[in-house]
mmCIF file of N, CA and C in Angstrom:
data_model
loop_
_atom_site.group_PDB
_atom_site.id
_atom_site.type_symbol
_atom_site.label_atom_id
_atom_site.label_comp_id
_atom_site.label_asym_id
_atom_site.label_seq_id
_atom_site.Cartn_x
_atom_site.Cartn_y
_atom_site.Cartn_z
ATOM 1 N N SER F 1 0.832 -1.193 0.000
ATOM 2 C CA SER F 1 0.000 0.000 0.000
ATOM 3 C C SER F 1 0.873 1.253 0.000
ATOM 4 N N PHE F 2 0.429 2.287 -0.709
ATOM 5 C CA PHE F 2 1.171 3.530 -0.802
ATOM 6 C C PHE F 2 0.763 4.540 0.252
ATOM 7 N N LEU F 3 -0.244 4.224 1.072
ATOM 8 C CA LEU F 3 -0.708 5.180 2.067
ATOM 9 C C LEU F 3 0.354 5.375 3.132
ATOM 10 N N ILE F 4 0.663 6.624 3.408
ATOM 11 C CA ILE F 4 1.694 6.962 4.378
ATOM 12 C C ILE F 4 1.070 7.822 5.458
ATOM 13 N N PRO F 5 0.762 7.243 6.639
ATOM 14 C CA PRO F 5 0.221 8.073 7.716
ATOM 15 C C PRO F 5 1.241 9.134 8.101
ATOM 16 N N THR F 6 0.789 10.322 8.322
ATOM 17 C CA THR F 6 1.698 11.399 8.695
ATOM 18 C C THR F 6 0.977 12.380 9.591
ATOM 19 N N ASN F 7 1.719 13.157 10.322
ATOM 20 C CA ASN F 7 1.148 14.176 11.191
ATOM 21 C C ASN F 7 0.954 15.435 10.363
ATOM 22 N N LEU F 8 -0.288 15.756 10.056
ATOM 23 C CA LEU F 8 -0.571 16.927 9.231
ATOM 24 C C LEU F 8 -0.908 18.148 10.076
ATOM 25 N N ASP F 9 -0.439 18.180 11.331
ATOM 26 C CA ASP F 9 -0.685 19.354 12.170
ATOM 27 C C ASP F 9 -0.161 20.613 11.498
ATOM 28 N N SER F 10 0.949 20.485 10.788
ATOM 29 C CA SER F 10 1.526 21.635 10.093
ATOM 30 C C SER F 10 0.758 21.932 8.809
ATOM 31 N N GLY F 11 -0.133 21.022 8.394
ATOM 32 C CA GLY F 11 -0.896 21.219 7.173
ATOM 33 C C GLY F 11 -0.121 20.891 5.919
ATOM 34 N N ARG F 12 1.010 20.217 6.073
ATOM 35 C CA ARG F 12 1.851 19.924 4.917
ATOM 36 C C ARG F 12 2.294 18.473 4.906
ATOM 37 N N CYS F 13 2.491 17.973 3.707
ATOM 38 C CA CYS F 13 3.083 16.658 3.512
ATOM 39 C C CYS F 13 4.551 16.865 3.160
ATOM 40 N N PRO F 14 5.361 15.821 3.295
ATOM 41 C CA PRO F 14 6.768 15.937 2.890
ATOM 42 C C PRO F 14 6.877 16.271 1.403
ATOM 43 N N LEU F 15 7.991 16.830 1.001
ATOM 44 C CA LEU F 15 8.247 17.160 -0.395
ATOM 45 C C LEU F 15 8.057 15.919 -1.260
ATOM 46 N N GLY F 16 7.343 16.075 -2.359
ATOM 47 C CA GLY F 16 7.107 14.960 -3.267
ATOM 48 C C GLY F 16 5.862 14.161 -2.946
ATOM 49 N N GLN F 17 5.085 14.627 -1.952
ATOM 50 C CA GLN F 17 3.852 13.945 -1.569
ATOM 51 C C GLN F 17 2.718 14.958 -1.473
ATOM 52 N N PHE F 18 1.481 14.472 -1.464
ATOM 53 C CA PHE F 18 0.313 15.340 -1.350
ATOM 54 C C PHE F 18 -0.662 14.728 -0.355
ATOM 55 N N PRO F 19 -1.505 15.563 0.281
ATOM 56 C CA PRO F 19 -2.461 15.050 1.270
ATOM 57 C C PRO F 19 -3.708 14.460 0.607
ATOM 58 N N CYS F 20 -4.275 13.442 1.246
ATOM 59 C CA CYS F 20 -5.540 12.835 0.798
ATOM 60 C C CYS F 20 -6.703 13.629 1.370
ATOM 61 N N GLY F 21 -6.970 14.795 0.825
ATOM 62 C CA GLY F 21 -8.088 15.618 1.289
ATOM 63 C C GLY F 21 -7.984 15.918 2.768
ATOM 64 N N ASN F 22 -9.022 15.567 3.528
ATOM 65 C CA ASN F 22 -9.031 15.869 4.957
ATOM 66 C C ASN F 22 -8.506 14.708 5.801
ATOM 67 N N LEU F 23 -7.908 13.698 5.180
ATOM 68 C CA LEU F 23 -7.347 12.567 5.913
ATOM 69 C C LEU F 23 -5.918 12.872 6.334
ATOM 70 N N SER F 24 -5.459 12.222 7.378
ATOM 71 C CA SER F 24 -4.078 12.402 7.842
ATOM 72 C C SER F 24 -3.158 11.428 7.120
ATOM 73 N N VAL F 25 -3.223 11.456 5.801
ATOM 74 C CA VAL F 25 -2.460 10.533 4.971
ATOM 75 C C VAL F 25 -1.848 11.312 3.814
ATOM 76 N N CYS F 26 -0.593 10.999 3.489
ATOM 77 C CA CYS F 26 0.082 11.587 2.335
ATOM 78 C C CYS F 26 0.413 10.476 1.347
ATOM 79 N N LEU F 27 0.373 10.805 0.070
ATOM 80 C CA LEU F 27 0.714 9.862 -0.990
ATOM 81 C C LEU F 27 1.811 10.454 -1.860
ATOM 82 N N PRO F 28 2.592 9.601 -2.551
ATOM 83 C CA PRO F 28 3.572 10.108 -3.510
ATOM 84 C C PRO F 28 2.877 10.907 -4.611
ATOM 85 N N GLN F 29 3.475 11.999 -5.036
ATOM 86 C CA GLN F 29 2.895 12.888 -6.042
ATOM 87 C C GLN F 29 2.525 12.140 -7.321
ATOM 88 N N LEU F 30 3.261 11.096 -7.649
ATOM 89 C CA LEU F 30 3.018 10.334 -8.869
ATOM 90 C C LEU F 30 1.623 9.707 -8.889
ATOM 91 N N LEU F 31 1.005 9.501 -7.714
ATOM 92 C CA LEU F 31 -0.324 8.896 -7.639
ATOM 93 C C LEU F 31 -1.451 9.914 -7.769
ATOM 94 N N HIS F 32 -1.134 11.209 -7.781
ATOM 95 C CA HIS F 32 -2.158 12.244 -7.902
ATOM 96 C C HIS F 32 -2.656 12.296 -9.339
ATOM 97 N N CYS F 33 -3.964 12.184 -9.525
ATOM 98 C CA CYS F 33 -4.594 12.257 -10.852
ATOM 99 C C CYS F 33 -4.033 11.223 -11.833
ATOM 100 N N ASN F 34 -3.805 10.004 -11.350
ATOM 101 C CA ASN F 34 -3.273 8.960 -12.225
ATOM 102 C C ASN F 34 -4.363 8.036 -12.773
ATOM 103 N N GLY F 35 -5.638 8.356 -12.498
ATOM 104 C CA GLY F 35 -6.742 7.540 -12.987
ATOM 105 C C GLY F 35 -7.155 6.421 -12.054
ATOM 106 N N ASN F 36 -6.442 6.247 -10.947
ATOM 107 C CA ASN F 36 -6.782 5.236 -9.943
ATOM 108 C C ASN F 36 -7.074 5.920 -8.620
ATOM 109 N N GLN F 37 -8.118 5.481 -7.943
ATOM 110 C CA GLN F 37 -8.439 6.050 -6.628
ATOM 111 C C GLN F 37 -7.507 5.433 -5.591
ATOM 112 N N ASP F 38 -6.556 6.233 -5.100
ATOM 113 C CA ASP F 38 -5.591 5.766 -4.108
ATOM 114 C C ASP F 38 -5.949 6.235 -2.703
ATOM 115 N N CYS F 39 -6.584 7.389 -2.564
ATOM 116 C CA CYS F 39 -7.071 7.873 -1.265
ATOM 117 C C CYS F 39 -8.420 7.213 -0.986
ATOM 118 N N GLU F 40 -8.672 6.864 0.258
ATOM 119 C CA GLU F 40 -9.955 6.249 0.619
ATOM 120 C C GLU F 40 -11.133 7.141 0.243
ATOM 121 N N ASN F 41 -10.940 8.463 0.322
ATOM 122 C CA ASN F 41 -12.031 9.397 0.024
ATOM 123 C C ASN F 41 -12.023 9.867 -1.437
ATOM 124 N N GLY F 42 -11.115 9.355 -2.252
ATOM 125 C CA GLY F 42 -11.065 9.702 -3.669
ATOM 126 C C GLY F 42 -10.503 11.071 -3.974
ATOM 127 N N ALA F 43 -9.970 11.767 -2.977
ATOM 128 C CA ALA F 43 -9.476 13.135 -3.168
ATOM 129 C C ALA F 43 -8.335 13.219 -4.179
ATOM 130 N N ASP F 44 -7.600 12.140 -4.368
ATOM 131 C CA ASP F 44 -6.467 12.172 -5.298
ATOM 132 C C ASP F 44 -6.904 12.249 -6.756
ATOM 133 N N GLU F 45 -8.181 11.994 -7.037
ATOM 134 C CA GLU F 45 -8.683 12.045 -8.412
ATOM 135 C C GLU F 45 -9.647 13.201 -8.639
ATOM 136 N N GLU F 46 -9.760 14.123 -7.686
ATOM 137 C CA GLU F 46 -10.641 15.284 -7.828
ATOM 138 C C GLU F 46 -9.872 16.466 -8.412
ATOM 139 N N ASN F 47 -10.574 17.312 -9.156
ATOM 140 C CA ASN F 47 -10.007 18.545 -9.726
ATOM 141 C C ASN F 47 -8.767 18.278 -10.568
ATOM 142 N N CYS F 48 -8.796 17.219 -11.339
ATOM 143 C CA CYS F 48 -7.655 16.881 -12.192
ATOM 144 C C CYS F 48 -7.790 17.592 -13.539
ATOM 145 N N VAL F 49 -6.667 17.970 -14.095
ATOM 146 C CA VAL F 49 -6.607 18.571 -15.426
ATOM 147 C C VAL F 49 -5.663 17.724 -16.267
ATOM 148 N N ASP F 50 -5.571 18.024 -17.536
ATOM 149 C CA ASP F 50 -4.644 17.290 -18.394
ATOM 150 C C ASP F 50 -3.223 17.717 -18.047
ATOM 151 N N ASP F 51 -2.523 16.842 -17.351
ATOM 152 C CA ASP F 51 -1.151 17.147 -16.931
ATOM 153 C C ASP F 51 -0.176 16.155 -17.558
ATOM 154 N N SER F 52 -0.422 15.823 -18.806
ATOM 155 C CA SER F 52 0.351 14.798 -19.497
ATOM 156 C C SER F 52 1.847 14.956 -19.260
ATOM 157 N N GLY F 53 2.408 13.975 -18.602
ATOM 158 C CA GLY F 53 3.847 13.948 -18.388
ATOM 159 C C GLY F 53 4.350 14.653 -17.148
ATOM 160 N N TRP F 54 3.562 15.560 -16.560
ATOM 161 C CA TRP F 54 4.057 16.330 -15.414
ATOM 162 C C TRP F 54 4.350 15.484 -14.179
ATOM 163 N N PRO F 55 3.496 14.524 -13.808
ATOM 164 C CA PRO F 55 3.836 13.722 -12.623
ATOM 165 C C PRO F 55 5.157 12.968 -12.789
ATOM 166 N N GLN F 56 5.385 12.414 -13.994
ATOM 167 C CA GLN F 56 6.633 11.696 -14.225
ATOM 168 C C GLN F 56 7.823 12.648 -14.184
ATOM 169 N N LEU F 57 7.673 13.834 -14.759
ATOM 170 C CA LEU F 57 8.745 14.821 -14.742
ATOM 171 C C LEU F 57 9.072 15.230 -13.313
ATOM 172 N N PHE F 58 8.053 15.505 -12.507
ATOM 173 C CA PHE F 58 8.265 15.878 -11.114
ATOM 174 C C PHE F 58 8.987 14.762 -10.367
ATOM 175 N N ASP F 59 8.566 13.524 -10.585
ATOM 176 C CA ASP F 59 9.186 12.383 -9.913
ATOM 177 C C ASP F 59 10.659 12.268 -10.300
ATOM 178 N N ASN F 60 10.983 12.454 -11.580
ATOM 179 C CA ASN F 60 12.376 12.390 -12.028
ATOM 180 C C ASN F 60 13.213 13.499 -11.409
ATOM 181 N N ILE F 61 12.673 14.709 -11.348
ATOM 182 C CA ILE F 61 13.399 15.831 -10.746
ATOM 183 C C ILE F 61 13.657 15.554 -9.277
ATOM 184 N N GLN F 62 12.641 15.068 -8.565
ATOM 185 C CA GLN F 62 12.792 14.774 -7.141
ATOM 186 C C GLN F 62 13.839 13.681 -6.925
ATOM 187 N N ARG F 63 13.817 12.635 -7.741
ATOM 188 C CA ARG F 63 14.807 11.562 -7.611
ATOM 189 C C ARG F 63 16.217 12.097 -7.843
ATOM 190 N N ASN F 64 16.381 12.977 -8.835
ATOM 191 C CA ASN F 64 17.695 13.555 -9.114
ATOM 192 C C ASN F 64 18.187 14.386 -7.945
ATOM 193 N N ARG F 65 17.305 15.157 -7.313
ATOM 194 C CA ARG F 65 17.698 15.967 -6.157
ATOM 195 C C ARG F 65 18.174 15.085 -5.017
ATOM 196 N N VAL F 66 17.425 14.034 -4.731
ATOM 197 C CA VAL F 66 17.789 13.123 -3.644
ATOM 198 C C VAL F 66 19.100 12.434 -3.971
ATOM 199 N N SER F 67 19.237 11.982 -5.204
ATOM 200 C CA SER F 67 20.446 11.288 -5.624
ATOM 201 C C SER F 67 21.673 12.192 -5.504
ATOM 202 N N LYS F 68 21.573 13.443 -5.951
ATOM 203 C CA LYS F 68 22.686 14.383 -5.851
ATOM 204 C C LYS F 68 23.017 14.679 -4.399
ATOM 205 N N GLY F 69 22.004 14.820 -3.569
ATOM 206 C CA GLY F 69 22.214 15.076 -2.149
ATOM 207 C C GLY F 69 22.944 13.928 -1.487
ATOM 208 N N GLN F 70 22.638 12.705 -1.867
ATOM 209 C CA GLN F 70 23.300 11.542 -1.291
ATOM 210 C C GLN F 70 24.751 11.478 -1.753
ATOM 211 N N ARG F 71 24.998 11.803 -3.018
ATOM 212 C CA ARG F 71 26.374 11.794 -3.504
ATOM 213 C C ARG F 71 27.215 12.835 -2.779
ATOM 214 N N GLU F 72 26.642 14.026 -2.572
ATOM 215 C CA GLU F 72 27.377 15.071 -1.870
ATOM 216 C C GLU F 72 27.716 14.632 -0.458
ATOM 217 N N GLU F 73 26.785 13.991 0.227
ATOM 218 C CA GLU F 73 27.038 13.527 1.585
ATOM 219 C C GLU F 73 28.100 12.436 1.599
ATOM 220 N N THR F 74 28.139 11.620 0.568
ATOM 221 C CA THR F 74 29.113 10.536 0.495
ATOM 222 C C THR F 74 30.530 11.082 0.411
ATOM 223 N N TYR F 75 30.719 12.195 -0.296
ATOM 224 C CA TYR F 75 32.054 12.732 -0.509
ATOM 225 C C TYR F 75 32.503 13.730 0.546
ATOM 226 N N ASP F 76 31.627 14.117 1.469
ATOM 227 C CA ASP F 76 32.019 15.037 2.535
ATOM 228 C C ASP F 76 32.977 14.341 3.492
ATOM 229 N N CYS F 77 33.996 15.083 3.924
ATOM 230 C CA CYS F 77 34.958 14.513 4.875
ATOM 231 C C CYS F 77 34.789 15.120 6.242
#
């Protein structure tokens, strides 16, 4: 399951994730408006527009940021 319980007291999900409407659950951005209901309340499929390619692009950018950050930490002395 992709559901990630989180403390939304701050009203925010971690970078690269989005909230399931009024639930205390965050999902990976790639699951937003993907044609499948991933949130129990269906909030991930509401108010969707044609975003052809954007979720994949965002996911690739996020992976590159994490990957670069890990490489930098590896080489720090």
